């Protein structure tokens, strides 16, 4: 795992309300037990254990270190509520972000793409990632403005993230400026955490599909979030994926279908600046494999070599590209049956779009398992455009909907739920073959053309309503005249 589980004997706790270097309070420990640590393997236990059990657990964890007995009970820092934000506060927060050089680790866009990011390590010498500030739902300790400000004042013990309390005391920054920095960091994430929805809708258009990945036509197309996790089923497994989710947009015109896929990645792999990071990641994450019998290690290497559908597969441990794969069944199922989500199997293969950085276009492939992926015979590279900018990939892939005469090539149809799944590899994170990020099946639905009834029925209803109104008005007027006439 990375980050590693907490070493309770050292009494070094990241998430606290106490000053930098201090022990946590009992409430701090309880809060982490209750909520867990987003973005790590630590779950929350509030609904699994009673309050009495969780409080007892706090006392037990403290027995692992003598520091809790030898040092005085810590006092939390007074935080208070966040002052109002607004445009001026965000502008000043951005200026503070530059002044105290947050960008060196977190990057100008806040996606963890800073120049120092490849060199970061924790107190144990293990690689540690600069937090992606655009995903506050994965912040350790919470993603609200108040919780972000608390991290500024306390720092994260055991990591490169310092406390800014000394800067406030030295009058390098004011407390108000730190609050504005907290507002700015919070503004980098969506208002609400993304929610994965089962169905991805592809809008039907009649005026032509977007020509490029950054075409302004995409601005009005709904986005769908697809979360990804480490591939831990097929060996060799991977517990530290870099890509944790992909935003998907889709359109079609009845003849072609086009997908726009956006995900965060701090480097455009392979990037020489990340060579050391890649080596350290593989050294740390593959230590168990290194201790395995020779035959098992040979099998793992062979799996990586034979798994890729193109001749650009990297040598074991060498520079590797970034890769994204979109997976479909080879034909639309009639019911809810779907192939095995990890790239199918012998009895039920899958149809794939495979894109990699540095390559021209995207290639079609067929998968019969994660280590058995081959180019789809009789096809040319798909139309694709990829842009990498400030720690983010934006990829467009398009294809005609008809399958032609190619075996194992999906024919897209309007109105029918088409299973879809995503996979991603960050080459500079040491990922290739079975070591990467995977997702489960969702459904892509291509909108059907609007029928005439969509327009005729509302018009007929409006005319009928108007006609009834005229009749009722006429009757009321006739009755009024009859009441005024003498007997």
Tab-separated table of C-alpha atoms in Angstrom:
chain	number	residue	atom	x	y	z
A	1	UNK	CA	0.000	0.000	0.000
A	2	UNK	CA	1.009	3.563	-0.557
A	3	UNK	CA	0.718	5.495	1.686
A	4	UNK	CA	1.681	2.811	4.172
A	5	UNK	CA	-0.570	2.066	7.173
A	6	UNK	CA	0.116	4.252	10.211
A	7	UNK	CA	3.037	3.164	12.439
A	8	UNK	CA	1.418	3.753	15.835
A	9	UNK	CA	4.690	3.248	17.709
A	10	UNK	CA	6.064	6.514	16.256
A	11	UNK	CA	3.025	8.583	17.315
A	12	UNK	CA	3.310	10.677	14.135
A	13	UNK	CA	-0.216	11.635	13.048
A	14	UNK	CA	-0.974	13.696	9.948
A	15	UNK	CA	-4.520	14.814	10.680
A	16	UNK	CA	-4.739	16.820	13.891
A	17	UNK	CA	-6.014	20.062	15.357
A	18	UNK	CA	-2.779	20.498	17.336
A	19	UNK	CA	0.403	22.423	16.387
A	20	UNK	CA	3.029	21.013	14.032
A	21	UNK	CA	4.989	18.198	15.652
A	22	UNK	CA	2.510	17.790	18.509
A	23	UNK	CA	0.540	14.696	19.413
A	24	UNK	CA	-3.110	14.527	18.366
A	25	UNK	CA	-5.975	14.933	20.797
A	26	UNK	CA	-8.248	12.003	21.561
A	27	UNK	CA	-10.914	13.690	19.434
A	28	UNK	CA	-8.458	13.891	16.512
A	29	UNK	CA	-7.799	10.154	16.632
A	30	UNK	CA	-11.504	9.408	17.032
A	31	UNK	CA	-12.339	11.612	14.053
A	32	UNK	CA	-10.006	9.632	11.771
A	33	UNK	CA	-11.402	6.330	13.067
A	34	UNK	CA	-14.920	7.610	12.362
A	35	UNK	CA	-14.313	9.119	8.911
A	36	UNK	CA	-11.366	7.145	7.624
A	37	UNK	CA	-8.724	8.685	5.353
A	38	UNK	CA	-10.095	9.479	1.860
A	39	UNK	CA	-7.728	8.455	-0.914
A	40	UNK	CA	-6.082	5.770	1.220
A	41	UNK	CA	-6.922	2.220	2.303
A	42	UNK	CA	-8.195	3.455	5.708
A	43	UNK	CA	-12.017	3.204	5.888
A	44	UNK	CA	-14.341	4.888	8.338
A	45	UNK	CA	-15.672	2.832	11.257
A	46	UNK	CA	-18.410	5.056	12.654
A	47	UNK	CA	-21.208	2.795	11.401
A	48	UNK	CA	-19.439	-0.497	12.183
A	49	UNK	CA	-18.378	0.123	15.797
A	50	UNK	CA	-20.245	1.650	18.722
A	51	UNK	CA	-19.100	4.929	20.268
A	52	UNK	CA	-17.898	2.978	23.321
A	53	UNK	CA	-15.845	0.635	21.133
A	54	UNK	CA	-14.318	3.480	19.138
A	55	UNK	CA	-13.387	5.389	22.305
A	56	UNK	CA	-11.769	2.243	23.699
A	57	UNK	CA	-9.871	1.871	20.442
A	58	UNK	CA	-8.482	5.397	20.830
A	59	UNK	CA	-7.130	4.500	24.271
A	60	UNK	CA	-5.643	1.265	22.957
A	61	UNK	CA	-3.881	2.917	19.990
A	62	UNK	CA	-2.198	5.331	22.386
A	63	UNK	CA	-0.587	2.431	24.258
A	64	UNK	CA	1.653	1.676	21.274
A	65	UNK	CA	3.748	4.791	21.990
A	66	UNK	CA	5.202	6.044	25.252
A	67	UNK	CA	4.893	9.642	24.044
A	68	UNK	CA	1.254	9.733	25.138
A	69	UNK	CA	2.323	9.005	28.722
A	70	UNK	CA	5.463	11.168	28.831
A	71	UNK	CA	4.063	14.312	27.211
A	72	UNK	CA	1.305	16.602	28.398
A	73	UNK	CA	-2.093	16.397	26.765
A	74	UNK	CA	-1.980	18.643	23.673
A	75	UNK	CA	-4.202	21.684	23.228
A	76	UNK	CA	-5.948	22.168	19.883
A	77	UNK	CA	-5.392	25.328	17.857
A	78	UNK	CA	-8.252	27.827	17.892
A	79	UNK	CA	-9.628	27.905	14.363
A	80	UNK	CA	-13.072	29.525	14.377
A	81	UNK	CA	-15.341	29.891	11.382
A	82	UNK	CA	-14.309	30.885	7.895
A	83	UNK	CA	-14.735	34.570	6.992
A	84	UNK	CA	-16.628	35.409	3.843
A	85	UNK	CA	-15.071	34.596	0.487
A	86	UNK	CA	-15.880	36.273	-2.818
A	87	UNK	CA	-13.898	37.442	-5.808
A	88	UNK	CA	-11.425	39.619	-3.910
A	89	UNK	CA	-10.702	36.872	-1.394
A	90	UNK	CA	-10.052	34.362	-4.182
A	91	UNK	CA	-7.756	36.796	-5.996
A	92	UNK	CA	-5.742	37.407	-2.839
A	93	UNK	CA	-5.704	33.661	-2.126
A	94	UNK	CA	-4.205	33.044	-5.560
A	95	UNK	CA	-1.548	35.680	-4.842
A	96	UNK	CA	-0.676	33.972	-1.534
A	97	UNK	CA	-0.528	30.615	-3.377
A	98	UNK	CA	2.192	32.131	-5.557
A	99	UNK	CA	3.974	33.962	-2.729
A	100	UNK	CA	4.411	30.983	-0.395
A	101	UNK	CA	5.234	28.788	-3.424
A	102	UNK	CA	2.457	26.195	-3.111
A	103	UNK	CA	2.854	25.729	-6.867
A	104	UNK	CA	6.276	24.106	-6.477
A	105	UNK	CA	4.590	20.910	-5.315
A	106	UNK	CA	0.934	21.275	-6.256
A	107	UNK	CA	1.492	22.991	-9.620
A	108	UNK	CA	0.030	26.113	-11.158
A	109	UNK	CA	-3.264	24.323	-11.834
A	110	UNK	CA	-3.235	22.565	-8.452
A	111	UNK	CA	-3.211	19.057	-9.955
A	112	UNK	CA	-0.011	17.907	-8.248
A	113	UNK	CA	2.108	18.699	-11.302
A	114	UNK	CA	4.642	21.005	-9.593
A	115	UNK	CA	8.351	20.844	-10.362
A	116	UNK	CA	9.149	19.383	-6.929
A	117	UNK	CA	6.423	16.722	-7.101
A	118	UNK	CA	8.702	13.933	-8.463
A	119	UNK	CA	11.107	14.325	-5.516
A	120	UNK	CA	8.651	14.257	-2.581
A	121	UNK	CA	8.993	11.637	0.148
A	122	UNK	CA	7.746	11.158	3.687
A	123	UNK	CA	9.794	10.811	6.877
A	124	UNK	CA	10.242	7.098	6.183
A	125	UNK	CA	11.787	7.819	2.784
A	126	UNK	CA	8.772	6.529	0.851
A	127	UNK	CA	7.465	8.435	-2.172
A	128	UNK	CA	4.529	10.705	-1.337
A	129	UNK	CA	2.326	12.482	-3.855
A	130	UNK	CA	1.538	16.152	-3.937
A	131	UNK	CA	-2.202	16.364	-3.324
A	132	UNK	CA	-4.405	17.105	-6.321
A	133	UNK	CA	-6.126	20.259	-5.048
A	134	UNK	CA	-8.918	19.938	-7.638
A	135	UNK	CA	-10.298	16.821	-5.880
A	136	UNK	CA	-11.192	17.969	-2.380
A	137	UNK	CA	-13.389	14.906	-1.776
A	138	UNK	CA	-10.099	12.975	-1.433
A	139	UNK	CA	-8.398	15.408	0.960
A	140	UNK	CA	-7.161	13.751	4.131
A	141	UNK	CA	-8.856	15.514	7.008
A	142	UNK	CA	-11.718	16.900	4.907
A	143	UNK	CA	-12.179	19.318	2.032
A	144	UNK	CA	-14.142	22.221	3.537
A	145	UNK	CA	-12.615	25.700	3.780
A	146	UNK	CA	-12.309	25.349	7.574
A	147	UNK	CA	-10.615	21.954	7.291
A	148	UNK	CA	-8.199	23.227	4.638
A	149	UNK	CA	-7.291	26.184	6.860
A	150	UNK	CA	-6.696	23.775	9.749
A	151	UNK	CA	-4.174	21.856	7.640
A	152	UNK	CA	-2.377	25.137	6.884
A	153	UNK	CA	-2.055	25.853	10.598
A	154	UNK	CA	-1.098	22.340	11.720
A	155	UNK	CA	0.781	20.931	8.750
A	156	UNK	CA	0.808	17.187	8.065
A	157	UNK	CA	3.295	15.540	10.401
A	158	UNK	CA	5.560	13.049	8.658
A	159	UNK	CA	5.041	14.544	5.189
A	160	UNK	CA	6.571	17.462	3.230
A	161	UNK	CA	3.470	19.573	3.936
A	162	UNK	CA	4.590	22.206	6.501
A	163	UNK	CA	2.643	24.289	8.975
A	164	UNK	CA	2.150	27.952	8.043
A	165	UNK	CA	1.720	28.966	11.674
A	166	UNK	CA	5.351	30.091	11.801
A	167	UNK	CA	4.778	32.298	8.738
A	168	UNK	CA	1.853	33.949	10.518
A	169	UNK	CA	3.932	34.480	13.657
A	170	UNK	CA	6.778	35.947	11.563
A	171	UNK	CA	4.232	38.207	9.799
A	172	UNK	CA	5.133	36.814	6.385
A	173	UNK	CA	1.413	36.200	5.893
A	174	UNK	CA	-1.574	37.169	7.967
A	175	UNK	CA	-4.247	34.847	9.260
A	176	UNK	CA	-6.732	36.575	6.961
A	177	UNK	CA	-4.491	35.840	3.972
A	178	UNK	CA	-4.336	32.176	4.967
A	179	UNK	CA	-8.133	32.095	5.116
A	180	UNK	CA	-8.209	33.542	1.611
A	181	UNK	CA	-5.706	30.881	0.513
A	182	UNK	CA	-8.066	28.271	1.957
A	183	UNK	CA	-10.945	29.816	-0.008
A	184	UNK	CA	-8.826	29.710	-3.168
A	185	UNK	CA	-7.814	26.069	-2.707
A	186	UNK	CA	-11.441	25.121	-2.033
A	187	UNK	CA	-12.492	26.922	-5.231
A	188	UNK	CA	-10.317	24.594	-7.334
A	189	UNK	CA	-12.722	21.700	-6.713
A	190	UNK	CA	-16.384	21.347	-7.743
A	191	UNK	CA	-19.054	22.588	-5.351
A	192	UNK	CA	-20.114	18.998	-4.704
A	193	UNK	CA	-18.167	15.735	-5.041
A	194	UNK	CA	-18.882	13.937	-8.325
A	195	UNK	CA	-21.337	11.066	-8.203
A	196	UNK	CA	-20.917	8.092	-10.513
A	197	UNK	CA	-24.088	7.430	-12.490
A	198	UNK	CA	-24.852	4.150	-14.177
A	199	UNK	CA	-25.805	5.655	-17.541
A	200	UNK	CA	-23.646	7.920	-19.733
A	201	UNK	CA	-25.824	9.713	-22.269
A	202	UNK	CA	-24.495	10.573	-25.721
A	203	UNK	CA	-26.257	13.650	-27.081
A	204	UNK	CA	-27.598	13.415	-30.623
A	205	UNK	CA	-26.753	16.400	-32.837
A	206	UNK	CA	-27.713	17.215	-36.394
A	207	UNK	CA	-25.318	20.084	-37.072
A	208	UNK	CA	-22.042	18.153	-37.153
A	209	UNK	CA	-19.879	16.648	-34.412
A	210	UNK	CA	-17.070	18.586	-32.695
A	211	UNK	CA	-13.893	18.562	-34.751
A	212	UNK	CA	-11.523	18.902	-31.793
A	213	UNK	CA	-11.120	17.984	-28.153
A	214	UNK	CA	-11.432	21.626	-27.080
A	215	UNK	CA	-14.257	22.572	-29.458
A	216	UNK	CA	-16.621	24.987	-27.684
A	217	UNK	CA	-19.522	22.660	-28.500
A	218	UNK	CA	-18.397	20.476	-25.574
A	219	UNK	CA	-19.147	23.260	-23.096
A	220	UNK	CA	-22.877	22.492	-23.147
A	221	UNK	CA	-22.563	18.678	-23.110
A	222	UNK	CA	-23.210	16.912	-19.807
A	223	UNK	CA	-20.198	15.357	-18.074
A	224	UNK	CA	-20.235	11.963	-16.379
A	225	UNK	CA	-17.697	10.866	-13.767
A	226	UNK	CA	-16.230	7.355	-13.840
A	227	UNK	CA	-14.115	6.464	-10.753
A	228	UNK	CA	-11.126	4.140	-11.121
A	229	UNK	CA	-9.245	2.018	-8.572
A	230	UNK	CA	-6.076	-0.049	-8.537
A	231	UNK	CA	-6.099	-3.379	-10.375
A	232	UNK	CA	-5.715	-5.854	-7.490
A	233	UNK	CA	-7.321	-8.986	-8.949
A	234	UNK	CA	-4.952	-10.233	-11.665
A	235	UNK	CA	-1.291	-10.654	-10.721
A	236	UNK	CA	0.920	-8.690	-10.846
A	237	UNK	CA	-1.410	-6.345	-8.933
A	238	UNK	CA	-1.162	-2.588	-8.360
A	239	UNK	CA	-2.277	-0.811	-5.187
A	240	UNK	CA	-1.145	2.751	-5.990
A	241	UNK	CA	-2.788	3.960	-9.222
A	242	UNK	CA	-2.246	7.573	-10.238
A	243	UNK	CA	-5.512	8.072	-12.149
A	244	UNK	CA	-8.521	7.929	-9.813
A	245	UNK	CA	-11.266	8.967	-12.216
A	246	UNK	CA	-12.186	10.054	-15.743
A	247	UNK	CA	-14.782	12.607	-16.891
A	248	UNK	CA	-16.693	11.398	-19.968
A	249	UNK	CA	-18.732	13.339	-22.524
A	250	UNK	CA	-20.330	11.774	-25.584
A	251	UNK	CA	-22.099	12.864	-28.793
A	252	UNK	CA	-23.260	11.243	-32.015
A	253	UNK	CA	-25.053	12.215	-35.229
A	254	UNK	CA	-26.518	8.863	-36.252
A	255	UNK	CA	-23.440	8.019	-38.343
A	256	UNK	CA	-20.476	8.589	-36.008
A	257	UNK	CA	-19.973	8.514	-32.244
A	258	UNK	CA	-17.382	10.647	-30.442
A	259	UNK	CA	-16.145	10.514	-26.847
A	260	UNK	CA	-14.282	13.216	-24.923
A	261	UNK	CA	-12.344	11.871	-21.936
A	262	UNK	CA	-10.591	14.066	-19.359
A	263	UNK	CA	-8.408	12.918	-16.476
A	264	UNK	CA	-5.707	14.345	-14.216
A	265	UNK	CA	-2.127	13.115	-14.476
A	266	UNK	CA	0.833	15.203	-13.257
A	267	UNK	CA	3.159	14.170	-16.117
A	268	UNK	CA	3.087	13.572	-19.851
A	269	UNK	CA	4.710	10.147	-19.834
A	270	UNK	CA	7.439	9.347	-20.466
A	271	UNK	CA	8.952	12.467	-18.871
A	272	UNK	CA	12.651	12.246	-17.855
A	273	UNK	CA	11.921	14.493	-14.853
A	274	UNK	CA	9.875	11.610	-13.418
A	275	UNK	CA	12.413	8.816	-14.062
A	276	UNK	CA	13.567	8.757	-10.439
A	277	UNK	CA	9.974	8.735	-9.172
A	278	UNK	CA	9.101	5.828	-11.469
A	279	UNK	CA	12.075	3.827	-10.224
A	280	UNK	CA	11.243	4.515	-6.576
A	281	UNK	CA	7.590	3.603	-7.081
A	282	UNK	CA	8.400	0.274	-8.678
A	283	UNK	CA	11.041	-0.454	-6.039
A	284	UNK	CA	8.580	0.204	-3.212
A	285	UNK	CA	5.486	-1.351	-4.759
A	286	UNK	CA	7.129	-4.438	-6.233
A	287	UNK	CA	9.158	-5.432	-3.171
A	288	UNK	CA	6.844	-8.400	-2.638
A	289	UNK	CA	7.357	-9.561	-6.214
A	290	UNK	CA	11.117	-9.293	-5.793
A	291	UNK	CA	10.891	-11.744	-2.892
A	292	UNK	CA	8.739	-14.205	-4.870
A	293	UNK	CA	10.139	-17.424	-6.425
A	294	UNK	CA	12.000	-16.926	-9.696
A	295	UNK	CA	9.297	-18.637	-11.733
A	296	UNK	CA	6.628	-16.245	-10.444
A	297	UNK	CA	8.758	-13.201	-11.286
A	298	UNK	CA	9.361	-14.548	-14.787
A	299	UNK	CA	5.627	-15.038	-15.263
A	300	UNK	CA	4.925	-11.467	-14.138
A	301	UNK	CA	7.411	-10.064	-16.634
A	302	UNK	CA	5.977	-12.184	-19.415
A	303	UNK	CA	2.474	-10.933	-18.602
A	304	UNK	CA	3.566	-7.335	-19.038
A	305	UNK	CA	5.326	-8.084	-22.312
A	306	UNK	CA	2.435	-9.952	-23.928
A	307	UNK	CA	-0.405	-7.795	-22.660
A	308	UNK	CA	-0.104	-4.759	-24.906
A	309	UNK	CA	-1.824	-4.622	-28.303
A	310	UNK	CA	0.926	-2.582	-29.978
A	311	UNK	CA	4.702	-2.990	-30.379
A	312	UNK	CA	5.295	0.068	-28.151
A	313	UNK	CA	5.069	-1.971	-24.928
A	314	UNK	CA	7.867	-0.759	-22.603
A	315	UNK	CA	10.570	-2.994	-21.244
A	316	UNK	CA	9.968	-4.165	-17.676
A	317	UNK	CA	10.510	-1.127	-15.442
A	318	UNK	CA	11.548	1.153	-18.306
A	319	UNK	CA	9.938	4.353	-19.585
A	320	UNK	CA	6.298	3.832	-20.457
A	321	UNK	CA	3.562	5.959	-22.047
A	322	UNK	CA	0.296	7.081	-20.525
A	323	UNK	CA	-2.491	4.797	-21.745
A	324	UNK	CA	-6.281	4.962	-21.724
A	325	UNK	CA	-8.503	2.085	-22.840
A	326	UNK	CA	-12.241	2.257	-23.495
A	327	UNK	CA	-13.876	-1.173	-23.302
A	328	UNK	CA	-17.108	-2.378	-24.931
A	329	UNK	CA	-18.598	-5.809	-25.591
A	330	UNK	CA	-18.139	-7.067	-29.152
A	331	UNK	CA	-21.931	-6.910	-29.545
A	332	UNK	CA	-24.713	-5.218	-27.578
A	333	UNK	CA	-26.170	-7.752	-25.118
A	334	UNK	CA	-29.899	-8.371	-25.095
A	335	UNK	CA	-30.191	-8.453	-21.304
A	336	UNK	CA	-27.895	-7.509	-18.423
A	337	UNK	CA	-25.203	-10.064	-19.279
A	338	UNK	CA	-21.773	-8.538	-19.824
A	339	UNK	CA	-18.278	-9.923	-20.436
A	340	UNK	CA	-15.783	-10.189	-17.596
A	341	UNK	CA	-14.945	-6.573	-16.787
A	342	UNK	CA	-11.159	-7.094	-16.811
A	343	UNK	CA	-10.948	-7.220	-20.600
A	344	UNK	CA	-13.066	-10.305	-21.175
A	345	UNK	CA	-12.005	-13.926	-21.509
A	346	UNK	CA	-11.779	-16.733	-24.101
A	347	UNK	CA	-15.509	-17.410	-24.171
A	348	UNK	CA	-16.622	-13.772	-24.206
A	349	UNK	CA	-14.049	-11.305	-25.617
A	350	UNK	CA	-14.335	-7.522	-25.527
A	351	UNK	CA	-13.850	-4.754	-28.070
A	352	UNK	CA	-11.368	-2.009	-27.105
A	353	UNK	CA	-10.228	1.472	-28.049
A	354	UNK	CA	-6.608	1.849	-26.912
A	355	UNK	CA	-4.861	5.221	-26.886
A	356	UNK	CA	-1.332	5.941	-25.688
A	357	UNK	CA	0.690	9.141	-25.387
A	358	UNK	CA	3.042	9.781	-28.274
A	359	UNK	CA	1.098	7.592	-30.691
A	360	UNK	CA	-0.907	8.692	-33.707
A	361	UNK	CA	-4.580	8.093	-33.135
A	362	UNK	CA	-6.075	5.275	-31.099
A	363	UNK	CA	-6.109	1.616	-32.077
A	364	UNK	CA	-8.957	-0.880	-32.047
A	365	UNK	CA	-8.234	-4.141	-30.261
A	366	UNK	CA	-9.872	-7.284	-28.943
A	367	UNK	CA	-9.301	-8.526	-25.405
A	368	UNK	CA	-9.553	-12.031	-23.991
A	369	UNK	CA	-8.115	-11.110	-20.585
A	370	UNK	CA	-5.791	-8.388	-19.287
A	371	UNK	CA	-2.741	-10.260	-20.548
A	372	UNK	CA	-4.306	-11.271	-23.866
A	373	UNK	CA	-4.993	-8.147	-25.894
A	374	UNK	CA	-4.376	-8.059	-29.641
A	375	UNK	CA	-4.867	-5.491	-32.420
A	376	UNK	CA	-8.191	-5.835	-34.221
A	377	UNK	CA	-7.366	-7.102	-37.699
A	378	UNK	CA	-8.626	-5.132	-40.678
A	379	UNK	CA	-8.834	-1.737	-38.935
A	380	UNK	CA	-6.936	1.538	-39.251
A	381	UNK	CA	-6.151	3.930	-36.380
A	382	UNK	CA	-9.211	5.692	-35.028
A	383	UNK	CA	-9.567	9.454	-35.351
A	384	UNK	CA	-8.184	10.831	-32.095
A	385	UNK	CA	-6.825	14.059	-30.664
A	386	UNK	CA	-5.058	14.371	-27.295
A	387	UNK	CA	-3.943	17.502	-25.448
A	388	UNK	CA	-1.837	17.522	-22.280
A	389	UNK	CA	-1.880	20.742	-20.257
A	390	UNK	CA	-0.935	21.498	-16.637
A	391	UNK	CA	-1.414	18.013	-15.265
A	392	UNK	CA	-4.469	17.054	-17.316
A	393	UNK	CA	-5.123	14.905	-20.383
A	394	UNK	CA	-8.007	15.730	-22.717
A	395	UNK	CA	-8.675	13.030	-25.315
A	396	UNK	CA	-11.158	12.865	-28.189
A	397	UNK	CA	-11.860	9.570	-29.993
A	398	UNK	CA	-14.412	9.101	-32.782
A	399	UNK	CA	-15.569	6.227	-34.954
A	400	UNK	CA	-18.338	5.443	-37.400
A	401	UNK	CA	-21.220	3.643	-35.718
A	402	UNK	CA	-21.461	0.811	-38.238
A	403	UNK	CA	-19.150	-2.149	-37.669
A	404	UNK	CA	-18.695	-3.076	-41.303
A	405	UNK	CA	-17.503	-6.612	-41.975
A	406	UNK	CA	-14.882	-6.662	-39.199
A	407	UNK	CA	-15.237	-9.545	-36.756
A	408	UNK	CA	-15.453	-8.633	-33.041
A	409	UNK	CA	-16.087	-4.959	-33.869
A	410	UNK	CA	-18.999	-3.379	-31.997
A	411	UNK	CA	-21.851	-1.849	-34.010
A	412	UNK	CA	-23.213	1.165	-32.089
A	413	UNK	CA	-27.005	1.558	-32.008
A	414	UNK	CA	-29.223	4.398	-30.849
A	415	UNK	CA	-31.423	3.943	-27.801
A	416	UNK	CA	-29.827	0.700	-26.552
A	417	UNK	CA	-27.689	0.550	-23.370
A	418	UNK	CA	-24.139	-0.303	-24.451
A	419	UNK	CA	-21.812	-1.523	-21.667
A	420	UNK	CA	-18.687	0.630	-21.328
A	421	UNK	CA	-15.697	0.480	-18.953
A	422	UNK	CA	-12.450	2.472	-18.641
A	423	UNK	CA	-8.837	1.640	-17.791
A	424	UNK	CA	-5.858	3.986	-17.325
A	425	UNK	CA	-2.107	3.682	-16.898
A	426	UNK	CA	0.351	6.405	-15.828
A	427	UNK	CA	3.700	5.397	-17.291
A	428	UNK	CA	5.719	7.705	-15.051
A	429	UNK	CA	4.088	6.089	-12.027
A	430	UNK	CA	5.568	2.734	-13.020
A	431	UNK	CA	2.315	1.451	-14.519
A	432	UNK	CA	1.974	-0.936	-17.473
A	433	UNK	CA	0.416	-4.315	-18.207
A	434	UNK	CA	-1.772	-5.405	-15.300
A	435	UNK	CA	-0.420	-2.605	-13.082
A	436	UNK	CA	-2.826	0.283	-13.517
A	437	UNK	CA	-6.277	1.683	-12.733
A	438	UNK	CA	-9.521	-0.075	-13.644
A	439	UNK	CA	-13.241	0.626	-13.553
A	440	UNK	CA	-16.401	-1.430	-13.664
A	441	UNK	CA	-19.122	-1.569	-16.314
A	442	UNK	CA	-21.387	1.423	-16.950
A	443	UNK	CA	-23.809	1.986	-19.843
A	444	UNK	CA	-23.488	4.319	-22.819
A	445	UNK	CA	-26.845	5.293	-24.364
A	446	UNK	CA	-26.942	7.126	-27.701
A	447	UNK	CA	-29.961	9.438	-27.788
A	448	UNK	CA	-32.536	8.634	-30.459
A	449	UNK	CA	-33.748	11.302	-32.891
A	450	UNK	CA	-36.744	13.283	-31.727
A	451	UNK	CA	-39.943	12.018	-33.352
A	452	UNK	CA	-42.596	14.332	-34.820
A	453	UNK	CA	-44.791	13.574	-31.827
A	454	UNK	CA	-42.368	15.519	-29.641
A	455	UNK	CA	-43.478	18.661	-31.462
A	456	UNK	CA	-47.000	17.695	-32.650
A	457	UNK	CA	-48.387	16.574	-29.279
A	458	UNK	CA	-47.511	19.803	-27.394
A	459	UNK	CA	-48.855	21.884	-30.308
A	460	UNK	CA	-52.103	19.892	-30.437
A	461	UNK	CA	-52.478	20.205	-26.675
A	462	UNK	CA	-51.963	23.973	-26.881
A	463	UNK	CA	-54.544	24.324	-29.683
A	464	UNK	CA	-57.039	22.153	-27.798
A	465	UNK	CA	-56.561	24.196	-24.631
A	466	UNK	CA	-57.036	27.415	-26.575
A	467	UNK	CA	-60.193	26.048	-28.267
A	468	UNK	CA	-61.703	24.992	-24.945
A	469	UNK	CA	-60.904	28.403	-23.556
A	470	UNK	CA	-62.734	30.131	-26.407
A	471	UNK	CA	-65.795	27.884	-25.905
A	472	UNK	CA	-65.892	28.558	-22.170
A	473	UNK	CA	-65.551	32.307	-22.670
A	474	UNK	CA	-68.355	32.291	-25.278
A	475	UNK	CA	-70.690	30.398	-22.925
A	476	UNK	CA	-69.988	32.783	-20.062
A	477	UNK	CA	-70.692	35.801	-22.258
A	478	UNK	CA	-74.008	34.292	-23.512
A	479	UNK	CA	-75.169	33.589	-19.964
A	480	UNK	CA	-74.297	37.126	-18.924
A	481	UNK	CA	-76.407	38.535	-21.779
A	482	UNK	CA	-79.348	36.281	-20.878
A	483	UNK	CA	-79.232	37.414	-17.255
A	484	UNK	CA	-79.365	41.089	-18.313
A	485	UNK	CA	-82.374	40.679	-20.643
A	486	UNK	CA	-85.838	41.521	-19.110
A	487	UNK	CA	-88.297	38.649	-18.539
